[in-house]
Amino acid sequence: MKTVLITGSAGFLGSHLCDKMLSCGFKVIGIDNLCSGNERNISHLNADKNFTFIKEDVISFDTGEKIDYILNFACPASPVAYQRDPLFTSDTCYLGARNMLEMAKRNNAVILQASTSEVYGDPDVSPQNENYCGNVNPHGIRSCYDEGKRIAESLMFDYARLFGVKIKVARIFNTYGPRMDKNDGRVVSNFIVQALQNKPITVYGRGEQTRSFCYVDDLVDGITKLLLSKDDIIGPINIGTDFEFSISWLANTVTELIKTSSEIEYKSLPSDDPQKRRPDLTLAKQTLGYMPKVSVLDGLAKTIEYFRQIV
Ligand code: UDP
């Protein structure tokens, strides 16, 4: 039985990946320092003999166990969470990736790095394909995360070139679904929670900025396909959906789906907030046979159902 190490295993994406890897027949070791993850996301796995959870930091974690695959997903990922302690975010991206790469090298393991659409910054091309080098502010409030993920990508490719480590780099676009943290300030969770509580829906700026939101099941499918792909498929490769909409459209849609009495309240736009974002998915479709399936209305309905249970 092969073993997958998942860092950030109690987080939104990490916990769904634990479920998926167990269902694929792997043994899973999940680590998380719980700085932004929540043990509740993996409590249903406590009785699974193939699952082990260890409260540990990705920067210092080590194990004598043979590791076959590493999914490096440990990092605060919402703007509110990663800006709370920016030095820690940078350390996690750099030192965490370095530690996991050393482990991959020792174990001859495949390592998949969770990179991000944030490496494109505030893009001046649309859609963004993997050859676009981005428009990132290197000293802004988002740069701890943007530059952190860029150096993590850089480390991956240097370890592949220098030591032949088997790497895979996924650039993950905005993702939503059950187990999002209701307090991490992301737009989908904010709007749904605000609408359920009949509180004002907080649209930043004029709401004209766009995003392309991917339902978590589609994202997990793309990550799994990449992880299990042939060794020469290394990326970077965009994973997400290419249905692009404005934040105002999202506010109106959530309002209609929940039938709330909430009004829209406009607030100032945070600095360096990207004005548009849409992945070019050609590479993922051609090399992985990736095809997202869940429509945004279905995905929002499932996510609203989840938040109804917890707020
Ligand atoms: N946003 C908003 N209201 C909120 C939270 C976010 O209008 O309550 C906007 C935010 O300014 C950004 C978009 O929604 O333009 C997506 O924000 P999120 O934090 O979810 O992700 P990211 O900025 O990392 O794409």
PDB file of N, CA and C and ligand atoms in Angstrom, residues 79 118 142 174 185-187 190-191 202-204 209 211 247 270 273 277, ligand 1:
ATOM      1  N   PRO A  79      -6.747  35.812   1.616  1.00  0.00           N
ATOM      2  CA  PRO A  79      -6.014  37.067   1.858  1.00  0.00           C
ATOM      3  C   PRO A  79      -6.011  37.483   3.329  1.00  0.00           C
ATOM      4  N   GLU A 118      -2.415  33.318  -7.929  1.00  0.00           N
ATOM      5  CA  GLU A 118      -1.794  34.551  -7.433  1.00  0.00           C
ATOM      6  C   GLU A 118      -0.399  34.766  -8.014  1.00  0.00           C
ATOM      7  N   ARG A 142      -0.103  41.615  -0.522  1.00  0.00           N
ATOM      8  CA  ARG A 142      -0.339  40.224  -0.948  1.00  0.00           C
ATOM      9  C   ARG A 142       0.956  39.490  -1.263  1.00  0.00           C
ATOM     10  N   ASN A 174      -9.334  30.174  -7.787  1.00  0.00           N
ATOM     11  CA  ASN A 174     -10.306  30.259  -6.686  1.00  0.00           C
ATOM     12  C   ASN A 174     -11.181  29.016  -6.621  1.00  0.00           C
ATOM     13  N   GLY A 185     -12.657  35.200   5.467  1.00  0.00           N
ATOM     14  CA  GLY A 185     -12.779  36.434   4.693  1.00  0.00           C
ATOM     15  C   GLY A 185     -12.907  36.246   3.194  1.00  0.00           C
ATOM     16  N   ARG A 186     -12.972  34.996   2.729  1.00  0.00           N
ATOM     17  CA  ARG A 186     -13.122  34.802   1.279  1.00  0.00           C
ATOM     18  C   ARG A 186     -14.520  35.209   0.841  1.00  0.00           C
ATOM     19  N   VAL A 187     -14.608  35.539  -0.438  1.00  0.00           N
ATOM     20  CA  VAL A 187     -15.853  36.151  -0.891  1.00  0.00           C
ATOM     21  C   VAL A 187     -17.034  35.180  -0.862  1.00  0.00           C
ATOM     22  N   ASN A 190     -18.009  34.599   2.809  1.00  0.00           N
ATOM     23  CA  ASN A 190     -18.549  35.853   3.362  1.00  0.00           C
ATOM     24  C   ASN A 190     -19.977  36.097   2.890  1.00  0.00           C
ATOM     25  N   PHE A 191     -20.180  36.038   1.571  1.00  0.00           N
ATOM     26  CA  PHE A 191     -21.506  36.374   1.025  1.00  0.00           C
ATOM     27  C   PHE A 191     -22.571  35.394   1.521  1.00  0.00           C
ATOM     28  N   THR A 202     -21.049  42.413   1.752  1.00  0.00           N
ATOM     29  CA  THR A 202     -19.950  43.375   1.612  1.00  0.00           C
ATOM     30  C   THR A 202     -19.232  43.211   0.274  1.00  0.00           C
ATOM     31  N   VAL A 203     -19.561  44.084  -0.673  1.00  0.00           N
ATOM     32  CA  VAL A 203     -18.868  44.060  -1.979  1.00  0.00           C
ATOM     33  C   VAL A 203     -17.727  45.068  -1.920  1.00  0.00           C
ATOM     34  N   TYR A 204     -16.508  44.617  -2.211  1.00  0.00           N
ATOM     35  CA  TYR A 204     -15.351  45.514  -2.182  1.00  0.00           C
ATOM     36  C   TYR A 204     -15.200  46.191  -3.540  1.00  0.00           C
ATOM     37  N   GLN A 209     -14.647  43.615 -10.408  1.00  0.00           N
ATOM     38  CA  GLN A 209     -13.540  42.655 -10.549  1.00  0.00           C
ATOM     39  C   GLN A 209     -14.117  41.252 -10.757  1.00  0.00           C
ATOM     40  N   ARG A 211     -13.658  36.855 -11.054  1.00  0.00           N
ATOM     41  CA  ARG A 211     -12.984  35.625 -10.662  1.00  0.00           C
ATOM     42  C   ARG A 211     -13.684  34.474 -11.389  1.00  0.00           C
ATOM     43  N   ILE A 247     -17.844  40.042  -9.173  1.00  0.00           N
ATOM     44  CA  ILE A 247     -18.210  39.881  -7.760  1.00  0.00           C
ATOM     45  C   ILE A 247     -19.633  40.402  -7.526  1.00  0.00           C
ATOM     46  N   PRO A 270      -9.455  46.374  -1.357  1.00  0.00           N
ATOM     47  CA  PRO A 270      -8.109  46.204  -0.780  1.00  0.00           C
ATOM     48  C   PRO A 270      -7.035  46.463  -1.840  1.00  0.00           C
ATOM     49  N   ASP A 273      -5.726  44.186  -5.233  1.00  0.00           N
ATOM     50  CA  ASP A 273      -6.764  43.189  -5.515  1.00  0.00           C
ATOM     51  C   ASP A 273      -6.831  42.976  -7.039  1.00  0.00           C
ATOM     52  N   ARG A 277      -9.542  37.541 -13.395  1.00  0.00           N
ATOM     53  CA  ARG A 277      -8.844  36.265 -13.254  1.00  0.00           C
ATOM     54  C   ARG A 277      -9.645  35.171 -13.942  1.00  0.00           C
TER      55      ARG A 277
HETATM   56  N1  UDP B   1     -14.454  40.372  -1.904  1.00  0.00           N
HETATM   57  C1  UDP B   1     -15.602  41.138  -1.726  1.00  0.00           C
HETATM   58  N2  UDP B   1     -16.245  41.029  -0.531  1.00  0.00           N
HETATM   59  C2  UDP B   1     -15.841  40.192   0.466  1.00  0.00           C
HETATM   60  C3  UDP B   1     -14.674  39.424   0.264  1.00  0.00           C
HETATM   61  C4  UDP B   1     -14.000  39.554  -0.931  1.00  0.00           C
HETATM   62  O1  UDP B   1     -16.028  41.900  -2.600  1.00  0.00           O
HETATM   63  O2  UDP B   1     -16.507  40.155   1.522  1.00  0.00           O
HETATM   64  C5  UDP B   1     -13.764  40.457  -3.210  1.00  0.00           C
HETATM   65  C6  UDP B   1     -12.264  40.670  -3.132  1.00  0.00           C
HETATM   66  O3  UDP B   1     -11.967  42.053  -3.065  1.00  0.00           O
HETATM   67  C7  UDP B   1     -11.795  40.014  -4.423  1.00  0.00           C
HETATM   68  C8  UDP B   1     -12.790  38.891  -4.656  1.00  0.00           C
HETATM   69  O4  UDP B   1     -13.928  39.207  -3.857  1.00  0.00           O
HETATM   70  O5  UDP B   1     -11.878  40.927  -5.490  1.00  0.00           O
HETATM   71  C9  UDP B   1     -12.268  37.522  -4.259  1.00  0.00           C
HETATM   72  O6  UDP B   1     -11.785  37.614  -2.962  1.00  0.00           O
HETATM   73  P1  UDP B   1     -11.261  36.335  -2.149  1.00  0.00           P
HETATM   74  O7  UDP B   1     -10.693  36.853  -0.850  1.00  0.00           O
HETATM   75  O8  UDP B   1     -12.314  35.301  -2.063  1.00  0.00           O
HETATM   76  O9  UDP B   1     -10.117  35.700  -3.066  1.00  0.00           O
HETATM   77  P2  UDP B   1      -8.891  36.307  -3.902  1.00  0.00           P
HETATM   78  O10 UDP B   1      -8.849  37.802  -3.783  1.00  0.00           O
HETATM   79  O11 UDP B   1      -7.696  35.666  -3.312  1.00  0.00           O
HETATM   80  O12 UDP B   1      -9.183  35.894  -5.301  1.00  0.00           O
END
